Coordinates of C-alpha atoms and ligand atoms in Angstrom, one line a residue:
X1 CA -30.3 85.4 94.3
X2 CA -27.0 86.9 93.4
X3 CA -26.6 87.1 89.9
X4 CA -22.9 87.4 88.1
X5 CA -21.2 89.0 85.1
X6 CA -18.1 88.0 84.4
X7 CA -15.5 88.2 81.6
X8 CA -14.0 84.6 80.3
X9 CA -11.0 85.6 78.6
X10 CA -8.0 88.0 79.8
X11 CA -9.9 90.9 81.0
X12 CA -11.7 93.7 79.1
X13 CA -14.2 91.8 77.2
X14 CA -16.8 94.6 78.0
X15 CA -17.7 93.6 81.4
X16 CA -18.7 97.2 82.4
X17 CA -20.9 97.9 79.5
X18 CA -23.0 94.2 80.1
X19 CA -23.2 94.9 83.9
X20 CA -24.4 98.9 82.7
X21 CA -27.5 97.2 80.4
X22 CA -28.9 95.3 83.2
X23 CA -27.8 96.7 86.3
X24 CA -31.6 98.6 86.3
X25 CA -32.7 95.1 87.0
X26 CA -31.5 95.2 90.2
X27 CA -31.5 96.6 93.3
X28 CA -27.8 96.7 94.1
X29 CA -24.2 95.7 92.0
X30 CA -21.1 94.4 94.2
X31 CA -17.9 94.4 92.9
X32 CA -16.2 91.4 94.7
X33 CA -12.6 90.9 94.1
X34 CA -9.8 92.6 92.4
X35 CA -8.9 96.5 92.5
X36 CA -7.9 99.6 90.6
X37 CA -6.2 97.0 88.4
X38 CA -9.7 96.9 86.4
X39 CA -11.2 99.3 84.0
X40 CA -14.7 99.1 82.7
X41 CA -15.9 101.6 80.3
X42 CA -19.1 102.7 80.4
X43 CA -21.1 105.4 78.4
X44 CA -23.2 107.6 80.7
X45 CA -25.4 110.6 78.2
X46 CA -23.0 109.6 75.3
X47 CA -20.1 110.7 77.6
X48 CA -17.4 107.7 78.3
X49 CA -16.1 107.2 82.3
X50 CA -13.8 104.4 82.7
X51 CA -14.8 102.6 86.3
X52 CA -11.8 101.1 88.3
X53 CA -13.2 100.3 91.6
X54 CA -16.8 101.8 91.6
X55 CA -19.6 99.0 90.5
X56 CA -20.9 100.1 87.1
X57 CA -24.2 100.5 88.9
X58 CA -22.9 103.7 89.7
X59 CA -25.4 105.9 87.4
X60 CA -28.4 103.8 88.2
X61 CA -30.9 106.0 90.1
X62 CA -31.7 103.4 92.3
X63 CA -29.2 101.1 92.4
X64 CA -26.7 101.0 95.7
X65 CA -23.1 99.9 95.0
X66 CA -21.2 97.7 97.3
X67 CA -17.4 97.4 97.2
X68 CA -17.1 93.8 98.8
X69 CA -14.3 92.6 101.1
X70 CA -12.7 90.4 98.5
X71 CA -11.5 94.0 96.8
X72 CA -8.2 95.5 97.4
X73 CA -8.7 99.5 97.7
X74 CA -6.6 102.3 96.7
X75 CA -8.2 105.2 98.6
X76 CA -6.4 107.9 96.3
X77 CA -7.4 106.3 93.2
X78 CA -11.4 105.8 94.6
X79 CA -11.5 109.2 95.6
X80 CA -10.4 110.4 92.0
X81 CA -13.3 108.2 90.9
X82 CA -16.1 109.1 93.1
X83 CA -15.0 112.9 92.1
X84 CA -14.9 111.9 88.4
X85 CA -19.0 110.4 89.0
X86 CA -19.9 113.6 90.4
X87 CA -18.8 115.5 87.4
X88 CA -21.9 113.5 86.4
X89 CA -24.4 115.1 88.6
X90 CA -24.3 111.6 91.1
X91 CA -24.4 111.8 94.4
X92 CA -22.1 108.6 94.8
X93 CA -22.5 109.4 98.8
X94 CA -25.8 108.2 98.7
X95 CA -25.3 104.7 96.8
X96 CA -22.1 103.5 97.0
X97 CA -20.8 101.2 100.6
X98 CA -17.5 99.8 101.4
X99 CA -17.3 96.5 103.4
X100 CA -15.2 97.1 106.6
X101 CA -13.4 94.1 105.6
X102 CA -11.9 95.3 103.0
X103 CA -8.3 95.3 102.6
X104 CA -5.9 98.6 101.6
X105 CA -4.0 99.3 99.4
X106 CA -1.3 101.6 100.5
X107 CA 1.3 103.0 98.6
X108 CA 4.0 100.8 99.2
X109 CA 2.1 98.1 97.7
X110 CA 2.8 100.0 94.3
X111 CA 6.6 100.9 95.0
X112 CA 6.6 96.9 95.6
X113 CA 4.6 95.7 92.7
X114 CA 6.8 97.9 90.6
X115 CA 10.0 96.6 92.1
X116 CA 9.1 92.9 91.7
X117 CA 8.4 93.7 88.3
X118 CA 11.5 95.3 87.9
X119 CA 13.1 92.1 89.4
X120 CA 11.7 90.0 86.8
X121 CA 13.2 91.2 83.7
X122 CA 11.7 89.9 81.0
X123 CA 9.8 87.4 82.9
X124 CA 7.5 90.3 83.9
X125 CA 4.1 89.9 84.1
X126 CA 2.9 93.0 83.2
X127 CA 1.2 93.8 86.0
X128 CA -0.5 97.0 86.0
X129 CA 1.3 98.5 88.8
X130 CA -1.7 99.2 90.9
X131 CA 0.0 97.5 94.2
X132 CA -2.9 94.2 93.4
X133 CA -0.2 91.6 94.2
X134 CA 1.6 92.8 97.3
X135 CA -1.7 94.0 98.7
X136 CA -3.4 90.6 98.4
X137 CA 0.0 89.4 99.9
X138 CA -0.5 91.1 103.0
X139 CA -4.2 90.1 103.2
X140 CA -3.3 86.8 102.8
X141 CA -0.2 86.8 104.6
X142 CA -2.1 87.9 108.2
X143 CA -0.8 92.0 107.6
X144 CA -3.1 93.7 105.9
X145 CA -4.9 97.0 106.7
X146 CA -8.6 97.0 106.1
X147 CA -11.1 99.6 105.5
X148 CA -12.5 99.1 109.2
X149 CA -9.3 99.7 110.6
X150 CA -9.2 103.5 109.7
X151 CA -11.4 104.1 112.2
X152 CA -9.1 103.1 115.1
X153 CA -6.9 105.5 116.8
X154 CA -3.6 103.0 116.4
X155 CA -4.1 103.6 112.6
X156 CA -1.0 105.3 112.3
X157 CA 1.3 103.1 114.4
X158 CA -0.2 100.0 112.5
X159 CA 0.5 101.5 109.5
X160 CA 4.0 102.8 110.3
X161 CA 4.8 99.3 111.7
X162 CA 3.9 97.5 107.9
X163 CA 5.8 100.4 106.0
X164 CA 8.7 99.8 108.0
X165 CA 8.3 96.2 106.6
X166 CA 7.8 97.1 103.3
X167 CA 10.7 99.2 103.4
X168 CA 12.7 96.1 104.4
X169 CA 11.4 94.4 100.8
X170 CA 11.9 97.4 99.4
X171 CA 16.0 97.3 100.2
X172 CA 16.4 93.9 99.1
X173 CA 15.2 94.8 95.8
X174 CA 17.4 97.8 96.1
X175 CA 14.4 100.3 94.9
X176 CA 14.6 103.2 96.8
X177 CA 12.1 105.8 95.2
X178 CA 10.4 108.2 97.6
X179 CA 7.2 108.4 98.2
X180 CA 6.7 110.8 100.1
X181 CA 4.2 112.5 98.2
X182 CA 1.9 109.5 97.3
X183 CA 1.7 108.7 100.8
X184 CA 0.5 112.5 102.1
X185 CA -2.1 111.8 99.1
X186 CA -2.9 108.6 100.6
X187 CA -3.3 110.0 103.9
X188 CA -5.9 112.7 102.3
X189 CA -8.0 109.9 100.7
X190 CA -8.4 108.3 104.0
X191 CA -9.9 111.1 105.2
X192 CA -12.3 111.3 102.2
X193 CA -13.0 107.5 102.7
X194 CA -14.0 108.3 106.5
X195 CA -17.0 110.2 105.2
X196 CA -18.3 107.6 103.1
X197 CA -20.6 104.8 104.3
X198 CA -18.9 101.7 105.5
X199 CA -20.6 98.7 106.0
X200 CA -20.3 95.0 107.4
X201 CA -20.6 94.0 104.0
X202 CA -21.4 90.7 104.6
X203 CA -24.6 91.7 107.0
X204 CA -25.7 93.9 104.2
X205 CA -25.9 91.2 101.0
X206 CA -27.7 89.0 103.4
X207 CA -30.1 90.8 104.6
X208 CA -30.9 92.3 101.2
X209 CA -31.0 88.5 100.1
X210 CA -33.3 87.8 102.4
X211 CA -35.4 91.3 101.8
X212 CA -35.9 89.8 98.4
X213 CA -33.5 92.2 96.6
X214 CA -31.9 91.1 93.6
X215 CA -28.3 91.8 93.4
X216 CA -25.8 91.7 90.3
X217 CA -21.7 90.6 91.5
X218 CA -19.6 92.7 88.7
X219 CA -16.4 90.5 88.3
X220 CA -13.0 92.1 87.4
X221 CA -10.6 91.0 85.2
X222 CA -11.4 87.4 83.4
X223 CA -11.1 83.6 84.2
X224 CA -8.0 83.3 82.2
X225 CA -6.3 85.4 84.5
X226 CA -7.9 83.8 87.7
X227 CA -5.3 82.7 90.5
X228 CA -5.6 79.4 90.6
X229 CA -6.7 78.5 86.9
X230 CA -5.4 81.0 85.2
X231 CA -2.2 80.9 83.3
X232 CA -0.3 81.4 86.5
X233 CA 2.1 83.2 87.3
X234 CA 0.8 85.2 84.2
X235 CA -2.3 86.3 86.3
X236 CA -4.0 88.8 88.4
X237 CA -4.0 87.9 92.1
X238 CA -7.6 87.7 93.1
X239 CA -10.4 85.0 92.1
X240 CA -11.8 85.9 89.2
X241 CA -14.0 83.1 88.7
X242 CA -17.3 83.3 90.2
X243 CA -17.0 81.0 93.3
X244 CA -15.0 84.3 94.5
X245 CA -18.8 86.1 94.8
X246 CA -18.9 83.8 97.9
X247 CA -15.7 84.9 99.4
X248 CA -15.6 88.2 98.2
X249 CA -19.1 89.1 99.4
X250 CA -19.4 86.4 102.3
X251 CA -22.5 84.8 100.3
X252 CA -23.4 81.4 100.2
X253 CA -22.8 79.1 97.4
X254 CA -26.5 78.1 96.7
X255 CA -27.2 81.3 96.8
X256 CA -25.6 82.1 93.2
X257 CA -28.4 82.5 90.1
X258 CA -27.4 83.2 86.9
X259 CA -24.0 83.3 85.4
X260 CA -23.4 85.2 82.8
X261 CA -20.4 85.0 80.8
X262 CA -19.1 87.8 78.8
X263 CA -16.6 87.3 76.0
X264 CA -15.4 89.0 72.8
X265 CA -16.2 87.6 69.7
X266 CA -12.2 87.6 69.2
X267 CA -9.6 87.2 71.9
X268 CA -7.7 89.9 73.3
X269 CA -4.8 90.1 76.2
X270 CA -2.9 93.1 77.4
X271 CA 0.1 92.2 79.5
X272 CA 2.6 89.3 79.4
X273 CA 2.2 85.3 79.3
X274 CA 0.8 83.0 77.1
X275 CA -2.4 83.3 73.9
X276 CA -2.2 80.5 71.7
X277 CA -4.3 82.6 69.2
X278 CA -2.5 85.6 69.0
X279 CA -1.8 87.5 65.7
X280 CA 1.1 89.3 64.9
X281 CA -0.2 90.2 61.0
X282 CA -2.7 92.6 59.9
X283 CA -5.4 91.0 60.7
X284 CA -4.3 91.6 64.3
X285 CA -3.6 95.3 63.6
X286 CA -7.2 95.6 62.1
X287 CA -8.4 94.3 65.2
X288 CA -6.5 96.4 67.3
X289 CA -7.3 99.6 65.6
X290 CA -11.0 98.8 65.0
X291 CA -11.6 97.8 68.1
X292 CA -9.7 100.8 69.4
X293 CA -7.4 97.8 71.8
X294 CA -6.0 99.9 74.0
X295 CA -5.7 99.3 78.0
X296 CA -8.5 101.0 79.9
X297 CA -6.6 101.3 82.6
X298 CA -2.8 101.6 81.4
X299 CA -3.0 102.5 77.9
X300 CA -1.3 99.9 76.6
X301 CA -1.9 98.0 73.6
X302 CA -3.9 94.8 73.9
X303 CA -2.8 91.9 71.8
X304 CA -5.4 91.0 69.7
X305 CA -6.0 87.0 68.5
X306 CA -8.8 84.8 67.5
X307 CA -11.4 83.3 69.7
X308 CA -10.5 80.3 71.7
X309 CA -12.4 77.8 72.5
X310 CA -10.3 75.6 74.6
X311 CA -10.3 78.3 76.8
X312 CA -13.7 79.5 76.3
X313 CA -15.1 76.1 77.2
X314 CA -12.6 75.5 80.4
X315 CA -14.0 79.0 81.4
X316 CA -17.4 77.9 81.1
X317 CA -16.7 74.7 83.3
X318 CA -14.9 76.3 86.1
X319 CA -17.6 78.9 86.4
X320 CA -21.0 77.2 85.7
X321 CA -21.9 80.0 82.6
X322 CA -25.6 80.1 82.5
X323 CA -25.4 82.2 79.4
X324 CA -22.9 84.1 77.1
X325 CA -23.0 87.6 76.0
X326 CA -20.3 88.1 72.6
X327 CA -19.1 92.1 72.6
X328 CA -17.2 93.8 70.0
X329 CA -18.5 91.5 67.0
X330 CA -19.2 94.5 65.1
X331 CA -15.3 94.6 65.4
X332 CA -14.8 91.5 63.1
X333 CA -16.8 93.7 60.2
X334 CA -14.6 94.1 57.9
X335 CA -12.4 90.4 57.9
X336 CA -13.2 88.5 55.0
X337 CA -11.9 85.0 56.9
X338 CA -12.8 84.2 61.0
X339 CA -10.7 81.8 62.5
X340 CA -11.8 79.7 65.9
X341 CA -9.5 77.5 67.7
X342 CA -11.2 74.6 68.2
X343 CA -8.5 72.8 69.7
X344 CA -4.3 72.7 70.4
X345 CA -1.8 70.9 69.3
X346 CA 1.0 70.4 71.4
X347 CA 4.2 68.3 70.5
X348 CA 2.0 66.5 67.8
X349 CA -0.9 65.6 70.1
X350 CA -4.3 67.5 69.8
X351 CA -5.8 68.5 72.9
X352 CA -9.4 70.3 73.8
X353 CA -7.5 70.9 77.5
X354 CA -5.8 73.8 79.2
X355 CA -2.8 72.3 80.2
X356 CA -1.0 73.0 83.2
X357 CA 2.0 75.1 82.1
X358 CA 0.9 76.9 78.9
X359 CA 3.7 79.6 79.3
X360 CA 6.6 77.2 79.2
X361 CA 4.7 74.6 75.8
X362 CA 4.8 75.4 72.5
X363 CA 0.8 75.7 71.1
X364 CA -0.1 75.3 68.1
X365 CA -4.3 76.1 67.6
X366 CA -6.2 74.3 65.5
X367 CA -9.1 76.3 63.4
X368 CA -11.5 76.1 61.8
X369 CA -12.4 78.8 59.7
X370 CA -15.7 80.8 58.8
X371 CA -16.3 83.4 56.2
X372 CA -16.7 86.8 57.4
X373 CA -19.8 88.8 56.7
X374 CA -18.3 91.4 55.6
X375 CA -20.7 94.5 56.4
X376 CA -22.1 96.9 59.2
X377 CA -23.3 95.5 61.6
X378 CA -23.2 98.2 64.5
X379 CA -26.9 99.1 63.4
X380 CA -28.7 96.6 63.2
X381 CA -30.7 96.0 66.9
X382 CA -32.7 92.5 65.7
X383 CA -31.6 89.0 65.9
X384 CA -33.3 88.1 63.0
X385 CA -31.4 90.7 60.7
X386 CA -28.3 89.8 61.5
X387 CA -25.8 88.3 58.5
X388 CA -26.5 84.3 57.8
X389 CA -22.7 84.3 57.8
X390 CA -22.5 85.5 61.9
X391 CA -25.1 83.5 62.8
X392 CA -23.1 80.4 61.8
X393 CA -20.3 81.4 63.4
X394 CA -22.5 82.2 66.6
X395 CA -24.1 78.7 66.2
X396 CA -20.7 76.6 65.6
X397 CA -19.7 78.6 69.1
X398 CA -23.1 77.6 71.2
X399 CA -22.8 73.9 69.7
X400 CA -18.8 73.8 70.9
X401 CA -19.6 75.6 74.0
X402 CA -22.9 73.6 74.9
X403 CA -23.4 77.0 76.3
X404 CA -26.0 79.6 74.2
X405 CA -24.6 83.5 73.4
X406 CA -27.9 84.9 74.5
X407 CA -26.9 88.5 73.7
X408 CA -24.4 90.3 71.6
X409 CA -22.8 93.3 71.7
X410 CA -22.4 95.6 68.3
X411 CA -21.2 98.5 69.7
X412 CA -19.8 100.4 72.7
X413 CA -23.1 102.1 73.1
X414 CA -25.1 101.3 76.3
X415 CA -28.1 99.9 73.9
X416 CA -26.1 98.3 71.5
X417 CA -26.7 94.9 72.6
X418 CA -28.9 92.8 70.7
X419 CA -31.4 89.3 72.4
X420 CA -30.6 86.3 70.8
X421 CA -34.2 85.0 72.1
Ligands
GDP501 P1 -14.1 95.6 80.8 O1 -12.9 95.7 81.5 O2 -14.5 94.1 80.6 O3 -15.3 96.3 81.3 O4 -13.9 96.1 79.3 P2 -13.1 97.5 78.9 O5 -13.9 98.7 79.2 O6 -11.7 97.5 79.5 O7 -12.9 97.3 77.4 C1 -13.9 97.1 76.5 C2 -13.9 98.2 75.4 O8 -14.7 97.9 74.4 C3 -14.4 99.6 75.9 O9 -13.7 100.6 75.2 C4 -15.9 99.5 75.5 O10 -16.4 100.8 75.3 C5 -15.8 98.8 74.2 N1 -16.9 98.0 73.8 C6 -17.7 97.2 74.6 N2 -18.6 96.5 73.9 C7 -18.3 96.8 72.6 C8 -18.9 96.4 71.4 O11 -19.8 95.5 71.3 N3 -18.3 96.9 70.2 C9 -17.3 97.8 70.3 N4 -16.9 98.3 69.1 N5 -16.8 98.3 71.4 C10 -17.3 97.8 72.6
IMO502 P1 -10.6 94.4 83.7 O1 -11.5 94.3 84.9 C1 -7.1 93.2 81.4 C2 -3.6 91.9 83.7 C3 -2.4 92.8 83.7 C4 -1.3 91.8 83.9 C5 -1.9 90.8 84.9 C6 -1.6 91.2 86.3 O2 -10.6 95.8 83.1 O3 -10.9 93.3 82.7 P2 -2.1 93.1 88.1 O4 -2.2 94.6 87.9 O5 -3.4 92.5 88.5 O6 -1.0 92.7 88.9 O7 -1.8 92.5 86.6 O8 -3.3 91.0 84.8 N1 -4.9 92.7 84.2 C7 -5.9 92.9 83.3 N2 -6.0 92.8 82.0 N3 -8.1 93.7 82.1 C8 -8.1 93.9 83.5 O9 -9.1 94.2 84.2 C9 -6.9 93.5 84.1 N4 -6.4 93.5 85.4 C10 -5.2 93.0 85.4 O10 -2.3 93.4 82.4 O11 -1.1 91.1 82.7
MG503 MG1 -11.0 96.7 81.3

């Protein structure tokens, strides 16, 4: 079976530390969509590495890492990575495959995510510059370079032949950087990616499937900023949601186990487009600066909010959660009052729905709030011990939900997560 962790909300909910704590239960972790556009910290010996494209399985003795078709691949920014693991004492060469399939970035997928955002104005969607868009665009538009390809000898011409394309894009929008020196870089990486292993991706799950193996699919970014159900256009470009682990692997859909959905016991977003729970008062700020909300990736500042449940619970549906881990509750420590939208109004009518257009509707969330237990919780490693007042909160959530928070997350430590059973 292929089991998935995926986040539920708008990206870093602590995917990378929930796939670090049980990828030792299995024998290989598959990232299958999105890109360098993800960052997923993890804490290897006490020492923090930030993941972009790399399965968090990574530092698991055993474990082999598969970079699955459904990804989009910057070669300069993975070879940075698998030099960055190395530091570590891995030798990524031995556990981490590429699918052929594959698709490239190249670097004028970045010039042309940057000029489209440029375009927009403040309409923006805060993409993260990576070249995710414009390289699924090719992939989906029939143009698209994939990792198999750089083993042909037309390579260059076929590469040559979709710059001169994107250098067509690239003159309506009028940007006319050069990069010259990103693509000699990129050229470099290509090399570096010859020597790795590349696989028929799809041959490989299966076979391991039917080996027996047990396999973990690490999804990237969240639901909420899925393709199709997202808030669109305010989203990544890939299928977040966890019928992308058939696509993105080439797996079966009956052959999907557990789902495991990973959300933060608040809400945050970094980027543009609509969060009905956002603060903009201190207790935001607190958030932000206990939580240390900052981009993994980018650096930016997240927006921080309360947990929503609307979106929580349409997460749950379009994905089929099996069970919920909650990270960063020891975040919520010191807040005397919790707030959790249980529902929206919009022009005077209460909703428990996502409704199509969020960006362009005013939304105004309904809560419900909880008193705040109001002590340390970032040591405590037993169910049983934790405050009376975050167990209710927990148990309001499972009984909205219908789905049960089986683990949660005190701390960025590997080990900080504590069984709810
Ligand atoms: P991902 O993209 O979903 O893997 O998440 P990120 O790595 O982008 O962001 C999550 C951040 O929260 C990282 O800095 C983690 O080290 C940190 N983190 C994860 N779980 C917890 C937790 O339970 N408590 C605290 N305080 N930090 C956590
Ligand atoms: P992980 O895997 C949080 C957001 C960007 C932007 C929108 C589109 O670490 O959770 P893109 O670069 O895909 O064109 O950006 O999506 N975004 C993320 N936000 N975590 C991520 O990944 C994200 N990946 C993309 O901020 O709003
Ligand atoms: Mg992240």
């Amino acid at each position: 079976m292929v089991d998935v962790i995926l986040g539920l909300q708008w990206g870093d909910e602590g995917k990378g530390k929930v796939v670090d704590y049980f990828a030792s239960h299995y024998d290989i972790v598959a990232r299958f969509q999105g890109g360098p556009n993800a960052g997923h910290t993890i804490y290897v010996n006490d020492k923090k590495i930030v993941l972009h494209q790399v399965p968090s399985g990574i530092f698991k003795p055993h474990s082999q890492n598969l970079i699955g078709n459904g990804v989009v691949l910057d070669a300069v920014s993975l070879k940075e990575e698998c030099e960055a693991i190395a530091s570590f004492g891995v030798d990524f060469r031995k556990s981490l495959l590429i699918s052929d399939r594959t698709h490239l970035i190249l670097p004028t997928h970045k010039a042309l995510d940057k000029a489209s955002e440029l375009s927009k104005g403040n309409e923006k969607i805060g993409s993260t510059l990576k070249g995710i868009g414009p390289a699924y665009m090719d992939k989906t538009g029939r143009n698209g370079l994939r990792v198999g390809d750089i083993r042909n000898k037309n390579f260059v011409s076929n590469y040559i032949r979709l710059r001169l394309k994107h250098q067509k894009l690239l003159d309506n929008f009028s940007f006319n950087e050069d990069i010259s020196a990103e693509e000699e870089k990129f050229f470099e990486a290509l090399e570096f990616m010859r020597s790795l292993e590349i696989v028929s991706g799809e041959y490989f799950i299966n076979d391991a499937l039917s080996k027996g193996k047990k396999i973990l699919a690490e999804g990237a970014q969240g639901s909420m900023l899925d393709i199709d159900f997202g808030t669109f256009p305010y989203v990544t470009s890939s299928t977040t949601i966890a019928s992308g682990v058939c696509n993105g692997l080439g797996i079966a859909p009956n052959k999907i186990g557990t789902v495991t959905g990973v959300t933060k016991a608040y809400c945050t977003r970094v980027g543009g487009g609509p969060f009905p729970t956002e603060l903009h008062d201190e207790d935001g700020e607190l958030i932000r600066k206990k939580g240390n909300e900052f981009g993994a990736t980018t650096g930016r500042p997240r927006r921080c909010g309360w947990i929503d449940l609307v979106a929580l619970d349409y997460a749950c549906m379009i994905n089929g959660v099996s069970q919920l881990v909650m990270t960063k509750a020891d975040v919520l420590d010191d807040l005397p009052v919790l707030k959790v939208c249980e529902s929206y109004k919009i022009g005077g009518k209460e909703t428990r729905q996502v409704p199509f257009q969020m960006d362009k509707l005013t939304i105004d969330p309904v809560y419900k709030s909880f008193k705040g237990w109001t002590s340390d919780i970032s040591q405590i490693n037993d169910y049983k011990k934790l405050p009376p007042e975050m167990l209710s909160y927990i148990d309001y959530i499972n009984k909205k939900l219908g789905v049960q928070v089986k683990f949660i997350s005190n701390g960025p430590g590997t080990e900080q997560l504590i069984s709810a059973s």
